[in-house]
């Protein structure tokens, strides 16, 4: 069995961060070791929450505890997501280095979660700068949304061609794979939900239905997308197979969520679709 050290947020109520990542990975047969960067009552897009940022020393401390019982070499990947404070950033990269020493085949998957004023996603000051200046170059795989694609590349991204140029710019900075989880306004069709995967072998595009949610769109979709993609890779799927399975599984969760008329992602009711999606959208090679 493969194991992922998953360093991101914990929400007590609802599904974001590790709550949107751990169960999907486990359903796919990959264990997730949740190391929480924050413990919040709920995700930040409610605009109010209680809880705390976990002290940065916990990251090295927990990693050392796993070394002490002789288990760190069992870790096949580090996945980082929502970071609670900029000072946690270097601790996460130290842990990535420690894991890679214990298991030279381990990979670092960075979901560069940044604040998003339009959506109301709140992330601590300095985290975006850390992701651009320090984390991107260390990541084997990085999975931005549109806001994050712009920040990481430093380029203007207002259309599809500019999105591809921004992906190329990120590939030149270290990551071997870029998964754009949501092209949003720079997709090919404003009536679809689109993603792009760029690997050493080329670029692929996948399009799936854009659902209309009453009121607010669910949160945690990016976190779940990253987790499912990584679990598929660790299961030995090709990057294209992993990309297609991820798009289809996430689309099925979105369909169940929409039908339930709930704000929170319906990961548990949709659990069977995460393993065996009914959607069958296919990736198309674009470059
Ligand atoms: N198929 C879909 N139809 C409509 N909205 C979707 C669909 N899949 C995801 N979403 C919404 O799109 C947004 C994705 O958020 P965004 O910040 O662009 O990226 P990410 O979640 O990847 O970080 C979320 O609000 C999510 O609820
Ligand atoms: C606590 C927490 N974790 C993670 C996220 C990231 O969620 P998403 O997957 O929608 O990018 C958010 C977004 O608001 C959040 O508040
Ligand atoms: Mg996100």
Short mmCIF file of C-alpha atoms and ligand atoms in Angstrom, two decimals:
data_model
loop_
_atom_site.label_atom_id
_atom_site.label_comp_id
_atom_site.label_asym_id
_atom_site.label_seq_id
_atom_site.Cartn_x
_atom_site.Cartn_y
_atom_site.Cartn_z
CA UNK A 1 0.00 0.00 0.00
CA UNK A 2 1.18 3.53 -0.80
CA UNK A 3 1.17 6.28 1.81
CA UNK A 4 0.81 10.06 1.51
CA UNK A 5 1.83 12.53 4.19
CA UNK A 6 -0.98 15.06 3.69
CA UNK A 7 -0.11 18.45 5.19
CA UNK A 8 -3.15 20.73 5.02
CA UNK A 9 -6.12 22.09 6.94
CA UNK A 10 -8.56 20.20 9.16
CA UNK A 11 -12.14 21.38 9.44
CA UNK A 12 -14.33 19.82 12.12
CA UNK A 13 -17.57 20.53 10.22
CA UNK A 14 -17.69 19.94 6.50
CA UNK A 15 -15.17 19.14 3.80
CA UNK A 16 -12.04 21.10 2.84
CA UNK A 17 -8.32 20.46 3.18
CA UNK A 18 -7.60 17.07 4.72
CA UNK A 19 -11.34 16.43 5.17
CA UNK A 20 -11.72 16.59 1.37
CA UNK A 21 -8.51 14.66 0.68
CA UNK A 22 -8.03 11.87 3.20
CA UNK A 23 -11.17 9.79 2.58
CA UNK A 24 -10.93 9.94 -1.25
CA UNK A 25 -7.31 8.75 -1.10
CA UNK A 26 -8.18 5.95 1.31
CA UNK A 27 -11.15 4.89 -0.86
CA UNK A 28 -8.64 4.57 -3.71
CA UNK A 29 -6.50 2.26 -1.59
CA UNK A 30 -3.83 4.80 -0.66
CA UNK A 31 -3.34 5.67 3.00
CA UNK A 32 -3.26 9.32 3.98
CA UNK A 33 -1.31 10.44 7.01
CA UNK A 34 -3.06 13.68 7.93
CA UNK A 35 -0.77 16.33 9.41
CA UNK A 36 -2.98 19.33 10.08
CA UNK A 37 -1.79 22.92 9.52
CA UNK A 38 -4.89 24.36 11.21
CA UNK A 39 -7.83 23.03 13.16
CA UNK A 40 -10.83 25.17 12.27
CA UNK A 41 -14.51 24.68 13.02
CA UNK A 42 -15.35 25.06 9.31
CA UNK A 43 -13.78 26.37 6.10
CA UNK A 44 -13.05 30.07 5.74
CA UNK A 45 -15.64 30.77 3.04
CA UNK A 46 -18.32 30.87 5.72
CA UNK A 47 -16.50 34.13 6.61
CA UNK A 48 -16.45 33.11 10.28
CA UNK A 49 -14.73 30.27 12.04
CA UNK A 50 -13.19 29.26 15.37
CA UNK A 51 -10.05 27.29 16.03
CA UNK A 52 -6.32 27.71 15.72
CA UNK A 53 -3.28 27.56 13.49
CA UNK A 54 -1.10 24.64 14.57
CA UNK A 55 2.33 25.80 15.87
CA UNK A 56 4.94 25.40 13.12
CA UNK A 57 7.14 23.20 15.36
CA UNK A 58 4.55 20.43 15.10
CA UNK A 59 5.51 19.76 11.48
CA UNK A 60 9.12 18.82 12.27
CA UNK A 61 8.03 17.21 15.54
CA UNK A 62 5.50 14.87 13.95
CA UNK A 63 7.95 14.03 11.15
CA UNK A 64 10.59 13.18 13.79
CA UNK A 65 8.09 11.00 15.63
CA UNK A 66 7.53 8.97 12.46
CA UNK A 67 11.32 8.69 11.96
CA UNK A 68 11.70 7.51 15.54
CA UNK A 69 9.42 4.53 14.98
CA UNK A 70 11.26 3.71 11.74
CA UNK A 71 8.28 4.41 9.46
CA UNK A 72 9.19 7.47 7.38
CA UNK A 73 10.62 5.36 4.52
CA UNK A 74 7.06 4.05 4.00
CA UNK A 75 6.01 7.53 2.86
CA UNK A 76 5.62 7.69 -0.94
CA UNK A 77 4.53 11.31 -1.32
CA UNK A 78 4.08 14.57 0.53
CA UNK A 79 0.95 16.50 -0.41
CA UNK A 80 0.74 20.09 0.82
CA UNK A 81 -2.38 22.26 0.63
CA UNK A 82 -3.90 24.97 2.84
CA UNK A 83 -1.09 26.45 4.97
CA UNK A 84 -2.07 28.19 8.21
CA UNK A 85 0.85 30.65 8.49
CA UNK A 86 3.76 31.60 6.23
CA UNK A 87 6.23 30.34 8.85
CA UNK A 88 4.87 26.80 8.36
CA UNK A 89 6.13 26.90 4.77
CA UNK A 90 9.82 26.24 5.40
CA UNK A 91 8.90 23.52 7.89
CA UNK A 92 6.89 21.78 5.17
CA UNK A 93 9.83 21.97 2.73
CA UNK A 94 12.16 20.61 5.43
CA UNK A 95 9.78 17.67 5.86
CA UNK A 96 9.74 17.13 2.07
CA UNK A 97 13.56 16.91 2.15
CA UNK A 98 13.51 14.56 5.12
CA UNK A 99 10.96 12.28 3.44
CA UNK A 100 13.00 12.25 0.21
CA UNK A 101 16.10 11.23 2.19
CA UNK A 102 14.16 8.38 3.80
CA UNK A 103 12.60 7.35 0.45
CA UNK A 104 14.40 8.70 -2.65
CA UNK A 105 11.39 7.74 -4.81
CA UNK A 106 8.99 9.92 -2.83
CA UNK A 107 7.40 12.85 -4.65
CA UNK A 108 6.23 16.29 -3.53
CA UNK A 109 2.77 17.36 -4.75
CA UNK A 110 2.04 21.02 -4.01
CA UNK A 111 -1.54 22.33 -4.17
CA UNK A 112 -0.66 26.04 -3.97
CA UNK A 113 -3.75 27.17 -2.05
CA UNK A 114 -3.88 30.97 -2.08
CA UNK A 115 -6.47 33.44 -0.87
CA UNK A 116 -9.23 34.16 -3.34
CA UNK A 117 -11.05 37.45 -2.75
CA UNK A 118 -13.88 36.67 -5.23
CA UNK A 119 -14.62 33.34 -3.52
CA UNK A 120 -13.95 34.54 0.04
CA UNK A 121 -11.15 32.02 0.66
CA UNK A 122 -8.92 33.44 3.42
CA UNK A 123 -5.23 32.45 3.59
CA UNK A 124 -2.63 33.99 5.94
CA UNK A 125 -0.33 36.78 4.72
CA UNK A 126 2.97 35.61 3.20
CA UNK A 127 1.67 32.18 2.16
CA UNK A 128 1.27 33.13 -1.52
CA UNK A 129 4.79 34.61 -1.55
CA UNK A 130 6.18 31.42 0.02
CA UNK A 131 4.47 29.30 -2.63
CA UNK A 132 5.83 31.42 -5.49
CA UNK A 133 9.36 31.97 -4.15
CA UNK A 134 10.11 28.71 -2.34
CA UNK A 135 7.62 25.89 -2.83
CA UNK A 136 7.11 25.91 -6.62
CA UNK A 137 10.75 25.09 -7.46
CA UNK A 138 10.71 22.15 -5.01
CA UNK A 139 7.46 20.61 -6.25
CA UNK A 140 7.45 17.58 -8.54
CA UNK A 141 3.78 18.24 -9.28
CA UNK A 142 1.92 21.52 -8.79
CA UNK A 143 -1.84 22.00 -9.15
CA UNK A 144 -2.95 25.64 -9.43
CA UNK A 145 -6.36 27.11 -10.10
CA UNK A 146 -6.55 30.22 -12.31
CA UNK A 147 -5.65 32.74 -9.59
CA UNK A 148 -2.70 30.57 -8.58
CA UNK A 149 -1.62 30.03 -12.20
CA UNK A 150 -1.30 33.79 -12.59
CA UNK A 151 0.63 34.22 -9.33
CA UNK A 152 3.01 31.31 -9.93
CA UNK A 153 3.82 32.25 -13.52
CA UNK A 154 3.85 36.00 -12.93
CA UNK A 155 2.15 36.33 -16.32
CA UNK A 156 -1.08 37.87 -17.52
CA UNK A 157 -3.55 35.03 -18.08
CA UNK A 158 -6.73 36.26 -19.75
CA UNK A 159 -7.28 33.57 -22.37
CA UNK A 160 -6.57 29.93 -23.16
CA UNK A 161 -3.33 30.58 -25.10
CA UNK A 162 -1.98 32.66 -22.23
CA UNK A 163 -2.89 29.86 -19.80
CA UNK A 164 -0.77 27.42 -21.81
CA UNK A 165 2.11 29.92 -21.84
CA UNK A 166 1.81 30.30 -18.06
CA UNK A 167 1.93 26.51 -17.67
CA UNK A 168 5.13 26.41 -19.80
CA UNK A 169 6.62 29.11 -17.58
CA UNK A 170 5.90 27.02 -14.47
CA UNK A 171 7.38 23.89 -16.08
CA UNK A 172 10.58 25.91 -16.63
CA UNK A 173 10.77 26.63 -12.89
CA UNK A 174 11.05 23.05 -11.64
CA UNK A 175 7.77 21.11 -11.53
CA UNK A 176 7.67 18.17 -13.95
CA UNK A 177 3.88 18.07 -14.02
CA UNK A 178 1.32 20.89 -13.84
CA UNK A 179 -2.37 20.18 -13.26
CA UNK A 180 -4.56 23.26 -13.74
CA UNK A 181 -7.57 22.16 -11.71
CA UNK A 182 -9.91 24.84 -12.96
CA UNK A 183 -9.35 27.08 -15.98
CA UNK A 184 -12.39 29.14 -15.02
CA UNK A 185 -12.72 32.21 -17.27
CA UNK A 186 -9.78 31.23 -19.52
CA UNK A 187 -11.25 27.93 -20.67
CA UNK A 188 -12.24 27.15 -24.26
CA UNK A 189 -15.97 27.18 -23.51
CA UNK A 190 -17.51 29.38 -20.79
CA UNK A 191 -20.29 26.80 -20.34
CA UNK A 192 -17.92 23.98 -19.28
CA UNK A 193 -15.67 23.15 -16.34
CA UNK A 194 -12.19 22.60 -17.79
CA UNK A 195 -8.79 21.39 -16.64
CA UNK A 196 -5.36 21.10 -18.31
CA UNK A 197 -2.64 18.58 -17.55
CA UNK A 198 0.93 19.30 -18.66
CA UNK A 199 3.59 16.59 -18.39
CA UNK A 200 6.99 15.95 -19.93
CA UNK A 201 5.08 14.30 -22.80
CA UNK A 202 2.73 17.15 -23.71
CA UNK A 203 -0.50 18.82 -22.68
CA UNK A 204 -4.03 17.46 -22.36
CA UNK A 205 -7.37 19.20 -21.86
CA UNK A 206 -10.54 17.82 -20.33
CA UNK A 207 -13.98 19.37 -20.28
CA UNK A 208 -16.91 18.38 -18.07
CA UNK A 209 -20.29 19.94 -17.27
CA UNK A 210 -20.42 23.25 -15.42
CA UNK A 211 -23.11 22.77 -12.79
CA UNK A 212 -25.32 25.63 -11.61
CA UNK A 213 -25.40 25.72 -7.82
CA UNK A 214 -28.12 27.60 -6.02
CA UNK A 215 -26.39 30.20 -3.89
CA UNK A 216 -22.76 29.29 -3.18
CA UNK A 217 -20.45 26.83 -4.98
CA UNK A 218 -19.00 24.10 -2.76
CA UNK A 219 -15.50 24.50 -1.30
CA UNK A 220 -12.81 21.81 -1.16
CA UNK A 221 -13.15 20.76 -4.79
CA UNK A 222 -9.51 21.63 -5.51
CA UNK A 223 -8.29 19.77 -2.44
CA UNK A 224 -10.27 16.66 -3.44
CA UNK A 225 -9.06 16.96 -7.05
CA UNK A 226 -5.39 17.04 -6.02
CA UNK A 227 -5.84 14.09 -3.67
CA UNK A 228 -7.58 11.89 -6.24
CA UNK A 229 -5.01 12.70 -8.94
CA UNK A 230 -2.10 11.87 -6.61
CA UNK A 231 -3.68 8.64 -5.36
CA UNK A 232 -4.19 7.49 -8.95
CA UNK A 233 -0.53 8.15 -9.79
CA UNK A 234 0.61 6.23 -6.73
CA UNK A 235 -1.63 3.39 -7.84
CA UNK A 236 0.45 3.19 -11.02
CA UNK A 237 -1.99 4.80 -13.44
CA UNK A 238 -0.53 6.85 -16.29
CA UNK A 239 -0.84 10.60 -15.91
CA UNK A 240 -3.58 10.66 -18.56
CA UNK A 241 -5.55 7.87 -16.90
CA UNK A 242 -5.15 9.63 -13.55
CA UNK A 243 -6.35 12.91 -15.12
CA UNK A 244 -9.45 11.30 -16.65
CA UNK A 245 -10.37 9.35 -13.52
CA UNK A 246 -9.97 12.51 -11.43
CA UNK A 247 -12.20 14.62 -13.69
CA UNK A 248 -14.87 11.92 -13.77
CA UNK A 249 -14.81 11.13 -10.04
CA UNK A 250 -14.94 14.81 -9.08
CA UNK A 251 -17.74 15.45 -11.57
CA UNK A 252 -19.77 12.66 -10.00
CA UNK A 253 -19.23 14.13 -6.52
CA UNK A 254 -20.35 17.52 -7.88
CA UNK A 255 -23.48 15.97 -9.39
CA UNK A 256 -24.42 14.30 -6.08
CA UNK A 257 -23.68 17.55 -4.22
CA UNK A 258 -25.86 19.56 -6.58
CA UNK A 259 -28.72 17.08 -6.36
CA UNK A 260 -28.56 17.17 -2.54
CA UNK A 261 -28.86 20.99 -2.58
CA UNK A 262 -26.24 21.10 0.19
CA UNK A 263 -23.39 23.64 0.40
CA UNK A 264 -20.83 21.10 1.68
CA UNK A 265 -19.31 18.57 -0.72
CA UNK A 266 -21.19 15.26 -0.53
CA UNK A 267 -18.08 13.08 -0.48
CA UNK A 268 -19.55 10.30 1.66
CA UNK A 269 -22.84 9.83 -0.26
CA UNK A 270 -20.78 9.89 -3.49
CA UNK A 271 -18.10 7.50 -2.20
CA UNK A 272 -18.80 4.72 -4.69
CA UNK A 273 -18.37 7.12 -7.62
CA UNK A 274 -14.93 8.13 -6.37
CA UNK A 275 -13.85 4.52 -6.84
CA UNK A 276 -15.92 3.84 -9.98
CA UNK A 277 -17.06 7.06 -11.66
CA UNK A 278 -20.08 6.93 -13.94
CA UNK A 279 -18.91 9.97 -15.91
CA UNK A 280 -16.71 9.02 -18.85
CA UNK A 281 -15.17 12.27 -20.08
CA UNK A 282 -11.96 11.87 -22.07
CA UNK A 283 -8.81 13.96 -22.19
CA UNK A 284 -7.83 15.51 -25.53
CA UNK A 285 -4.18 16.14 -26.44
CA UNK A 286 -3.62 19.81 -27.22
CA UNK A 287 0.17 20.18 -27.45
N1 LIG B 1 -18.51 20.93 -12.38
C1 LIG B 1 -18.60 22.07 -11.73
N2 LIG B 1 -19.56 22.95 -12.00
C2 LIG B 1 -19.62 24.14 -11.39
N3 LIG B 1 -18.76 24.54 -10.47
C3 LIG B 1 -17.78 23.69 -10.14
C4 LIG B 1 -17.63 22.43 -10.74
N4 LIG B 1 -16.56 21.82 -10.21
C5 LIG B 1 -16.06 22.70 -9.30
N5 LIG B 1 -16.80 23.82 -9.26
C6 LIG B 1 -16.56 25.02 -8.46
O1 LIG B 1 -15.46 25.68 -9.05
C7 LIG B 1 -14.70 26.31 -8.04
C8 LIG B 1 -13.27 25.85 -8.12
O2 LIG B 1 -12.55 26.71 -7.31
P1 LIG B 1 -11.20 27.36 -7.78
O3 LIG B 1 -10.75 28.28 -6.71
O4 LIG B 1 -11.32 27.91 -9.15
O5 LIG B 1 -10.24 26.13 -7.84
P2 LIG B 1 -9.77 25.03 -6.81
O6 LIG B 1 -10.97 24.45 -6.14
O7 LIG B 1 -9.18 24.11 -7.79
O8 LIG B 1 -8.77 25.61 -5.90
C9 LIG B 1 -15.33 25.97 -6.72
O9 LIG B 1 -16.13 27.04 -6.31
C10 LIG B 1 -16.18 24.75 -7.04
O10 LIG B 1 -17.30 24.62 -6.22
C1 LIG B 2 -9.69 25.78 5.74
C2 LIG B 2 -9.63 25.68 4.25
N1 LIG B 2 -8.92 24.68 3.69
C3 LIG B 2 -8.81 24.55 2.35
C4 LIG B 2 -9.41 25.44 1.48
C5 LIG B 2 -9.20 25.27 0.01
O1 LIG B 2 -10.35 24.86 -0.65
P1 LIG B 2 -10.44 24.60 -2.23
O2 LIG B 2 -10.25 23.13 -2.43
O3 LIG B 2 -11.81 25.05 -2.59
O4 LIG B 2 -9.35 25.37 -2.89
C6 LIG B 2 -10.17 26.48 2.01
C7 LIG B 2 -10.85 27.43 1.12
O5 LIG B 2 -11.56 28.31 1.51
C8 LIG B 2 -10.28 26.62 3.42
O6 LIG B 2 -10.98 27.61 4.00
MG1 LIG B 3 -7.78 25.30 -4.12
#
